[in-house]
Amino acid sequence: MKIICIAANYRSHNEEMNFERPAQPVFFIKPETALLRNNSDFYYPDFSKQIEFETEIVVKICKMGKCVSPKFAHRYYEEIGIGLDITARDIQNDARAKGLPWFLSKGFDSSAPISPVFVPKQRFESVQDIDFSLKINGNVVQSGNTRDMLFSIDEIVSYVSQFVTYKTGDLIFTGTPKGVGPLKIGDFCEAFIGQEKLLEMRVK
Ligand code: MG
């Protein structure tokens, strides 16, 4: 399986990062080894001094697909979860300045914690109206709503499939709103969809 991550998909985050509004969805891939499952601990890597969280709604692909039209994109996912697109911001900033790829800053081991449980999309009136948030040590540090995406989930599912064939179980991280920030050793993270806690992670 693969983890497809959408970059720059919320205006508020693009402003805090100085990203231009993309004309098309921008995406990159994390390897399967980036997954951190079952509310496991995250071990702060020694190659970065600036590890940051990005809280993101995650869509699980439910069947093989290629060149999916926007109209049928909704048939390719049934479940929604939450995850953290953990980023070595110091490495990313260095790569951006040099025009180099972001892989190292985004694709390292355990850089993609996901909720143990994904919820059926039918639970939501609209997948483009989902509140989500992250608490660290009991304080809300980031919150957003999928209505603020620049490209909707269906547009993303369709666009990416022009280039990359989906397999069952692939995950799409759909981008982060504003409020990204640092993780420190000892932090306890809790990610929510609405009021429901779906993901816990301790930083060690
Ligand atoms: Mg992200």
Short mmCIF file of C-alpha atoms in Angstrom, two decimals, residues 37-179:
data_model
loop_
_atom_site.label_atom_id
_atom_site.label_comp_id
_atom_site.label_asym_id
_atom_site.label_seq_id
_atom_site.Cartn_x
_atom_site.Cartn_y
_atom_site.Cartn_z
CA ARG A 37 -0.50 2.20 14.01
CA ASN A 38 -2.40 1.23 17.16
CA ASN A 39 -1.74 4.46 19.07
CA SER A 40 1.94 3.52 19.30
CA ASP A 41 4.52 5.87 20.76
CA PHE A 42 6.43 8.17 18.42
CA TYR A 43 10.16 8.26 19.03
CA TYR A 44 11.71 11.66 18.30
CA PRO A 45 14.32 11.05 15.61
CA ASP A 46 17.86 12.25 16.17
CA PHE A 47 18.24 13.65 12.62
CA SER A 48 15.90 16.59 13.22
CA LYS A 49 15.58 19.36 15.79
CA GLN A 50 12.23 20.59 14.50
CA ILE A 51 9.65 17.81 14.29
CA GLU A 52 6.16 19.23 13.67
CA PHE A 53 2.62 17.85 13.62
CA GLU A 54 0.12 18.42 10.80
CA THR A 55 -3.35 17.12 11.67
CA GLU A 56 -5.17 15.71 8.64
CA ILE A 57 -8.33 13.90 7.69
CA VAL A 58 -7.36 10.57 6.11
CA VAL A 59 -9.36 8.77 3.43
CA LYS A 60 -9.01 5.00 2.99
CA ILE A 61 -9.25 3.77 -0.60
CA CYS A 62 -11.59 0.76 -0.84
CA LYS A 63 -10.93 -0.54 -4.34
CA MET A 64 -8.51 -0.50 -7.21
CA GLY A 65 -8.90 2.57 -9.40
CA LYS A 66 -7.32 4.46 -12.25
CA CYS A 67 -8.50 7.60 -14.06
CA VAL A 68 -11.48 7.94 -11.75
CA SER A 69 -13.87 10.71 -12.80
CA PRO A 70 -14.86 13.25 -10.13
CA LYS A 71 -18.44 12.06 -10.45
CA PHE A 72 -17.53 8.53 -9.35
CA ALA A 73 -14.73 9.39 -6.92
CA HIS A 74 -17.01 8.85 -3.90
CA ARG A 75 -17.23 5.15 -4.79
CA TYR A 76 -13.53 4.70 -4.08
CA TYR A 77 -13.62 5.41 -0.35
CA GLU A 78 -15.94 4.28 2.41
CA GLU A 79 -14.08 5.22 5.57
CA ILE A 80 -12.57 8.35 7.06
CA GLY A 81 -9.92 8.51 9.75
CA ILE A 82 -7.46 10.98 11.16
CA GLY A 83 -3.69 11.08 11.06
CA LEU A 84 -0.65 13.20 11.60
CA ASP A 85 1.61 14.11 8.68
CA ILE A 86 4.70 14.39 10.85
CA THR A 87 7.28 16.62 9.26
CA ALA A 88 10.94 17.35 9.95
CA ARG A 89 10.44 21.06 9.31
CA ASP A 90 14.12 21.94 9.48
CA ILE A 91 14.90 19.40 6.76
CA GLN A 92 11.88 20.51 4.71
CA ASN A 93 12.85 24.19 4.92
CA ASP A 94 16.36 23.34 3.82
CA ALA A 95 15.02 21.28 0.89
CA ARG A 96 12.61 24.06 -0.12
CA ALA A 97 15.40 26.63 -0.11
CA LYS A 98 17.49 24.40 -2.37
CA GLY A 99 14.60 23.31 -4.61
CA LEU A 100 15.12 19.70 -3.57
CA PRO A 101 12.42 17.03 -2.99
CA TRP A 102 10.70 16.83 0.39
CA PHE A 103 10.92 13.08 0.77
CA LEU A 104 13.36 12.96 3.64
CA SER A 105 11.41 15.53 5.65
CA LYS A 106 8.10 13.67 5.24
CA GLY A 107 8.78 10.01 4.50
CA PHE A 108 10.83 8.79 7.44
CA ASP A 109 9.77 5.90 9.68
CA SER A 110 6.71 6.58 11.86
CA SER A 111 5.97 9.90 10.13
CA ALA A 112 2.37 8.83 9.45
CA PRO A 113 0.47 7.94 12.63
CA ILE A 114 -3.12 6.97 11.78
CA SER A 115 -6.17 6.36 13.90
CA PRO A 116 -6.72 2.68 14.79
CA VAL A 117 -10.36 3.10 13.79
CA PHE A 118 -11.77 4.63 10.62
CA VAL A 119 -15.43 5.64 10.60
CA PRO A 120 -17.93 5.02 7.79
CA LYS A 121 -18.38 8.13 5.68
CA GLN A 122 -22.16 7.72 5.98
CA ARG A 123 -21.80 8.94 9.53
CA PHE A 124 -21.22 12.44 8.14
CA GLU A 125 -23.85 14.49 6.42
CA SER A 126 -21.09 15.62 4.05
CA VAL A 127 -17.43 14.65 3.89
CA GLN A 128 -16.84 18.34 3.16
CA ASP A 129 -18.16 19.33 6.58
CA ILE A 130 -16.05 17.41 9.08
CA ASP A 131 -14.61 19.12 12.15
CA PHE A 132 -11.28 17.80 13.34
CA SER A 133 -8.74 18.84 15.93
CA LEU A 134 -5.60 17.96 17.84
CA LYS A 135 -4.93 18.35 21.53
CA ILE A 136 -1.45 18.25 22.99
CA ASN A 137 -1.19 17.79 26.74
CA GLY A 138 -4.89 18.59 27.00
CA ASN A 139 -4.85 21.86 25.03
CA VAL A 140 -6.34 22.25 21.55
CA VAL A 141 -3.44 23.22 19.29
CA GLN A 142 -4.99 22.78 15.85
CA SER A 143 -8.52 22.59 14.51
CA GLY A 144 -10.13 22.71 11.10
CA ASN A 145 -13.08 21.73 8.96
CA THR A 146 -12.92 19.94 5.63
CA ARG A 147 -15.16 22.62 4.09
CA ASP A 148 -12.04 24.82 3.96
CA MET A 149 -10.15 22.49 1.61
CA LEU A 150 -9.05 24.11 -1.64
CA PHE A 151 -9.61 20.80 -3.45
CA SER A 152 -12.41 18.54 -2.21
CA ILE A 153 -11.87 14.90 -1.35
CA ASP A 154 -13.58 13.84 -4.59
CA GLU A 155 -11.43 16.22 -6.64
CA ILE A 156 -8.30 14.84 -4.96
CA VAL A 157 -9.32 11.20 -5.45
CA SER A 158 -10.00 11.87 -9.11
CA TYR A 159 -6.89 13.96 -9.78
CA VAL A 160 -4.34 11.64 -8.18
CA SER A 161 -5.79 8.61 -10.01
CA GLN A 162 -4.79 10.10 -13.36
CA PHE A 163 -1.18 9.41 -12.44
CA VAL A 164 -1.16 6.77 -9.71
CA THR A 165 -3.29 3.62 -9.65
CA TYR A 166 -5.06 2.98 -6.36
CA LYS A 167 -4.95 -0.30 -4.57
CA THR A 168 -7.31 -1.30 -1.81
CA GLY A 169 -6.05 0.04 1.50
CA ASP A 170 -4.14 3.02 0.13
CA LEU A 171 -4.48 6.09 2.31
CA ILE A 172 -4.86 9.73 1.34
CA PHE A 173 -3.83 12.40 3.84
CA THR A 174 -5.89 15.36 2.68
CA GLY A 175 -3.84 18.31 3.92
CA THR A 176 -3.58 20.37 7.07
CA PRO A 177 -5.21 23.62 8.12
CA LYS A 178 -3.29 26.36 9.91
CA GLY A 179 -1.84 25.80 13.33
#
